[in-house]
Amino acid sequence: MQKRTKVVDVLKSGAVGSEVVVMGWVRTKRDSKTVVFIAINDGSTINNVQVVADVTNFDEEMMKQITTGACLSVTGTLVESQGAGQSVEIQAKDIKLFGACPADYPMQKKGQSMEYMRQYAHMRLRTNTFGAVMRIRHNMAFAIHKFFHDKGFFYFHTPLITASDCEGAGQMFQVTTKNLYDLKKDEKGSIIYDDDFFGKQASLTVSGQLEGELGATALGQIYTFGPTFRAENSNTPRHLAEFWMIEPEVCFYDMDDLMNLEEEFIKHCVKWALDNCKDDLEFLNKMIDKGLLERLNSVINTEFVRLPYTKGIEILQEAIKNGRKFEFPCNWGDDLASEHERYLVEEHFKKPVIMTNYPKAIKAFYMKIDEKKPIYNGKEMEETVQGTDVLFPQIGEIIGGSVREESYDKLIGEINARNIPMKDMWWYLDTRKFGSCPHAGFGLGFERLMLFVTGMANIRDVIPFPRTPKNAEF
Ligand code: 4AD
Ligand code: MG
């Protein structure tokens, strides 16, 4: 294959007079009597390079087949552009048609709805919007690795197949090689797993945290970055059945250290996008969400609010007293609904909030129990835990984290109280048995971060091939 120059480099170089070869897909074609203008995009940038072809030099049949979506190789001379909007263009000497694009190309028309494009997830990647989103996605992944690497964290690979339900919500997809048409059961009617592939009931992981803690208590500080799976049947614009999560786990961290890391980490990612994805963000700011750039800039320049749950409930109750209506109740002890989170973030504080010290009953078993019970309306409430969720404008919860209970006895107490099968947890408990240490960690939903950074409204549109209830095409 001839050596090609990527469009991003052609546009950057501005080396007028040099000969270049570009290869890519036709975005638009415009004919005049004597010349044809072809805008080519090769995915390396949101910007197209314009090719100008003198019709008399090219085969008429081939030129007819150059339509939106067709794939070409163009050899030509880089010249200063006559038209507005671009600095250079290519005066074509040779055009090779790799693949024509018939009129039933689903991305032919501009301005299709997101719902329409989801039906063609295999082709939507070639549009400007999805090109921009996917380039930003790559940059965010890179920024995340860079952030942790530069801080001396080790990238730690946790298994996708597991026998433990980290979050205890029972929302796991089973993994089995059993013949589902002929399941062996014991006398009580329970399925026998002894003869299954792993010799026990196994599932896809909902979180790498438990194994991450094993890594951290050996290497000091680790992070995971991989797919996680949740069979929660929530058809919302914020939930996927398969999403990517980043889970740092750090020894010798208390709740303040953890919140500092959460805040610094998100700010680093957003700043990285602003510094490295300028063209794509400007495009999204123009086409998808006019407030995007302003919101991104405001987040990196603002201090996140740190708000104990009990204080949050007080603020919400005060709002209700003043006439604010919510669909769901928010009494002390309730799990906050997204309307409550969004009220606090978008209306009350108007900036990101890290909510802390939640009632024990609404959080996972591994969170460290607070020494003091909170006082609410003059009364002592139930025990709270050192959870630290980061709540974001437009998104709601973007990070879920906590200090971990390091006391063997307290942890066992929680495991028993919640009826978590102890035999599945023996290896996790060993971290508290042998050289237990204070430690903390969090999980950032990668696609929730992507929603924030791109301004896209639906989580199905920030991952190439979304997995949601009743949807695993492509
Ligand atoms: O709050 P979660 O459930 O926390 C954990 O899994 C902990 N084990 C993390 C840790 O401490 N290591 O999930 C963490 C984050 C959420 O804040 C949210 O951003 C994202 O994961 N998330 C989802 N993203 C997309 N689709 C879903 N169904 C999600 N569920 C959680
Ligand atoms: Mg959570």
CSV table of N, CA, C and O in Angstrom, one decimal, residues 4-8 10-11 21-29 37-52 66-67 69-75 86 90 92 94-96 98 128:
chain,number,residue,atom,x,y,z
A,4,ARG,N,0.4,6.7,3.2
A,4,ARG,CA,-0.6,7.8,3.3
A,4,ARG,C,-0.2,8.8,4.4
A,4,ARG,O,0.5,8.5,5.3
A,5,THR,N,-0.7,10.0,4.2
A,5,THR,CA,-0.6,11.0,5.3
A,5,THR,C,-2.0,11.2,5.9
A,5,THR,O,-3.0,11.3,5.2
A,6,LYS,N,-2.1,11.1,7.2
A,6,LYS,CA,-3.4,11.3,7.8
A,6,LYS,C,-3.9,12.7,7.7
A,6,LYS,O,-3.1,13.6,7.6
A,7,VAL,N,-5.2,12.8,7.6
A,7,VAL,CA,-5.8,14.2,7.4
A,7,VAL,C,-5.4,15.1,8.4
A,7,VAL,O,-5.0,16.3,8.2
A,8,VAL,N,-5.3,14.7,9.7
A,8,VAL,CA,-4.9,15.6,10.8
A,8,VAL,C,-3.5,16.1,10.5
A,8,VAL,O,-3.3,17.3,10.8
A,10,VAL,N,-2.0,16.4,7.5
A,10,VAL,CA,-2.1,17.2,6.3
A,10,VAL,C,-2.5,18.6,6.7
A,10,VAL,O,-1.9,19.6,6.3
A,11,LEU,N,-3.5,18.7,7.5
A,11,LEU,CA,-4.1,20.0,7.8
A,11,LEU,C,-3.1,20.8,8.7
A,11,LEU,O,-3.0,22.0,8.7
A,21,VAL,N,-0.6,11.8,-0.2
A,21,VAL,CA,-1.6,10.8,-0.5
A,21,VAL,C,-2.5,10.7,0.7
A,21,VAL,O,-2.1,10.5,1.8
A,22,VAL,N,-3.8,10.9,0.5
A,22,VAL,CA,-4.7,10.8,1.7
A,22,VAL,C,-5.7,9.7,1.3
A,22,VAL,O,-6.1,9.5,0.2
A,23,MET,N,-6.2,8.9,2.3
A,23,MET,CA,-7.2,7.9,2.1
A,23,MET,C,-8.3,8.1,3.2
A,23,MET,O,-8.0,8.3,4.3
A,24,GLY,N,-9.5,8.0,2.7
A,24,GLY,CA,-10.6,8.1,3.7
A,24,GLY,C,-11.9,8.1,3.0
A,24,GLY,O,-12.0,7.6,1.9
A,25,TRP,N,-12.9,8.5,3.7
A,25,TRP,CA,-14.3,8.4,3.3
A,25,TRP,C,-14.9,9.8,2.9
A,25,TRP,O,-14.6,10.8,3.6
A,26,VAL,N,-15.7,9.7,1.9
A,26,VAL,CA,-16.3,11.0,1.4
A,26,VAL,C,-17.4,11.5,2.3
A,26,VAL,O,-18.3,10.7,2.6
A,27,ARG,N,-17.2,12.7,2.8
A,27,ARG,CA,-18.3,13.3,3.6
A,27,ARG,C,-19.3,14.0,2.7
A,27,ARG,O,-20.5,13.8,2.9
A,28,THR,N,-18.8,14.8,1.8
A,28,THR,CA,-19.7,15.5,0.9
A,28,THR,C,-19.0,15.7,-0.5
A,28,THR,O,-17.7,15.6,-0.5
A,29,LYS,N,-19.8,15.8,-1.5
A,29,LYS,CA,-19.2,16.1,-2.8
A,29,LYS,C,-20.1,17.2,-3.4
A,29,LYS,O,-21.3,17.2,-3.3
A,37,PHE,N,-15.6,19.2,-5.9
A,37,PHE,CA,-15.0,19.4,-4.5
A,37,PHE,C,-15.4,18.2,-3.7
A,37,PHE,O,-16.6,17.9,-3.6
A,38,ILE,N,-14.5,17.5,-3.2
A,38,ILE,CA,-14.8,16.3,-2.3
A,38,ILE,C,-14.2,16.5,-0.9
A,38,ILE,O,-13.0,16.8,-0.8
A,39,ALA,N,-15.0,16.4,0.1
A,39,ALA,CA,-14.5,16.6,1.5
A,39,ALA,C,-14.2,15.2,2.0
A,39,ALA,O,-15.1,14.3,2.0
A,40,ILE,N,-13.0,14.9,2.4
A,40,ILE,CA,-12.6,13.6,2.8
A,40,ILE,C,-12.3,13.6,4.3
A,40,ILE,O,-11.6,14.5,4.8
A,41,ASN,N,-12.8,12.6,5.0
A,41,ASN,CA,-12.5,12.4,6.4
A,41,ASN,C,-11.9,11.0,6.6
A,41,ASN,O,-12.4,10.0,6.1
A,42,ASP,N,-10.8,10.9,7.4
A,42,ASP,CA,-10.3,9.6,7.6
A,42,ASP,C,-10.3,9.1,9.1
A,42,ASP,O,-9.6,8.2,9.5
A,43,GLY,N,-11.1,9.9,9.9
A,43,GLY,CA,-11.2,9.5,11.3
A,43,GLY,C,-10.1,10.1,12.2
A,43,GLY,O,-10.3,10.0,13.4
A,44,SER,N,-9.1,10.6,11.6
A,44,SER,CA,-8.0,11.1,12.5
A,44,SER,C,-8.3,12.4,13.2
A,44,SER,O,-7.7,12.8,14.1
A,45,THR,N,-9.3,13.1,12.6
A,45,THR,CA,-9.7,14.4,13.2
A,45,THR,C,-11.2,14.6,12.8
A,45,THR,O,-11.6,14.0,11.8
A,46,ILE,N,-11.8,15.5,13.5
A,46,ILE,CA,-13.2,15.9,13.1
A,46,ILE,C,-13.2,16.7,11.8
A,46,ILE,O,-14.1,16.7,11.0
A,47,ASN,N,-12.0,17.3,11.4
A,47,ASN,CA,-11.9,18.1,10.2
A,47,ASN,C,-11.7,17.3,9.0
A,47,ASN,O,-11.1,16.3,9.0
A,48,ASN,N,-12.3,17.8,7.9
A,48,ASN,CA,-12.1,17.1,6.6
A,48,ASN,C,-11.0,17.9,5.8
A,48,ASN,O,-10.8,19.0,6.0
A,49,VAL,N,-10.5,17.2,4.8
A,49,VAL,CA,-9.6,17.9,3.9
A,49,VAL,C,-10.3,18.0,2.6
A,49,VAL,O,-11.0,17.0,2.2
A,50,GLN,N,-10.3,19.1,2.0
A,50,GLN,CA,-11.0,19.3,0.7
A,50,GLN,C,-10.1,18.9,-0.5
A,50,GLN,O,-8.9,19.3,-0.6
A,51,VAL,N,-10.7,18.1,-1.4
A,51,VAL,CA,-10.0,17.7,-2.6
A,51,VAL,C,-10.6,18.4,-3.7
A,51,VAL,O,-11.9,18.4,-3.8
A,52,VAL,N,-9.8,19.0,-4.6
A,52,VAL,CA,-10.4,19.6,-5.8
A,52,VAL,C,-9.9,18.8,-7.0
A,52,VAL,O,-8.7,18.6,-7.2
A,66,ILE,N,-18.4,8.4,-6.8
A,66,ILE,CA,-17.9,9.1,-5.6
A,66,ILE,C,-19.0,9.8,-5.0
A,66,ILE,O,-19.4,10.9,-5.4
A,67,THR,N,-19.6,9.1,-4.0
A,67,THR,CA,-20.8,9.7,-3.3
A,67,THR,C,-20.5,9.7,-1.8
A,67,THR,O,-19.5,9.1,-1.4
A,69,GLY,N,-19.9,8.7,1.7
A,69,GLY,CA,-19.6,7.3,2.3
A,69,GLY,C,-18.7,6.5,1.5
A,69,GLY,O,-18.1,5.5,2.0
A,70,ALA,N,-18.4,6.8,0.2
A,70,ALA,CA,-17.4,6.1,-0.6
A,70,ALA,C,-16.0,6.2,0.0
A,70,ALA,O,-15.7,7.2,0.6
A,71,CYS,N,-15.2,5.2,-0.2
A,71,CYS,CA,-13.8,5.2,0.3
A,71,CYS,C,-12.8,5.4,-0.9
A,71,CYS,O,-12.9,4.7,-1.9
A,72,LEU,N,-11.9,6.4,-0.7
A,72,LEU,CA,-11.0,6.8,-1.8
A,72,LEU,C,-9.6,6.9,-1.3
A,72,LEU,O,-9.3,7.1,-0.1
A,73,SER,N,-8.7,6.8,-2.3
A,73,SER,CA,-7.3,7.2,-2.1
A,73,SER,C,-7.1,8.4,-3.1
A,73,SER,O,-7.4,8.2,-4.3
A,74,VAL,N,-6.6,9.5,-2.6
A,74,VAL,CA,-6.3,10.6,-3.5
A,74,VAL,C,-4.8,11.0,-3.4
A,74,VAL,O,-4.3,11.2,-2.3
A,75,THR,N,-4.2,11.1,-4.5
A,75,THR,CA,-2.8,11.6,-4.6
A,75,THR,C,-2.9,13.0,-5.2
A,75,THR,O,-3.6,13.2,-6.2
A,86,GLN,N,-10.8,26.6,5.4
A,86,GLN,CA,-9.6,25.7,5.5
A,86,GLN,C,-8.4,26.4,4.9
A,86,GLN,O,-8.5,27.2,4.1
A,90,ILE,N,-6.3,19.8,-1.5
A,90,ILE,CA,-5.5,19.0,-2.3
A,90,ILE,C,-6.0,19.1,-3.8
A,90,ILE,O,-7.2,18.9,-4.1
A,92,ALA,N,-6.2,17.3,-6.9
A,92,ALA,CA,-6.0,15.9,-7.2
A,92,ALA,C,-5.3,15.6,-8.5
A,92,ALA,O,-5.6,16.2,-9.5
A,94,ASP,N,-4.5,12.0,-8.9
A,94,ASP,CA,-4.9,10.6,-9.1
A,94,ASP,C,-5.9,10.3,-8.1
A,94,ASP,O,-5.7,10.6,-6.9
A,95,ILE,N,-7.0,9.6,-8.5
A,95,ILE,CA,-8.0,9.2,-7.5
A,95,ILE,C,-8.3,7.7,-7.7
A,95,ILE,O,-8.5,7.3,-8.8
A,96,LYS,N,-8.2,7.0,-6.6
A,96,LYS,CA,-8.6,5.5,-6.7
A,96,LYS,C,-9.8,5.3,-5.8
A,96,LYS,O,-9.8,5.7,-4.7
A,98,PHE,N,-11.7,2.9,-3.6
A,98,PHE,CA,-11.6,1.6,-2.9
A,98,PHE,C,-12.9,1.0,-2.8
A,98,PHE,O,-13.1,-0.2,-3.1
A,128,ASN,N,-19.7,12.4,12.2
A,128,ASN,CA,-18.9,13.4,12.9
A,128,ASN,C,-19.1,13.2,14.4
A,128,ASN,O,-18.1,13.3,15.1
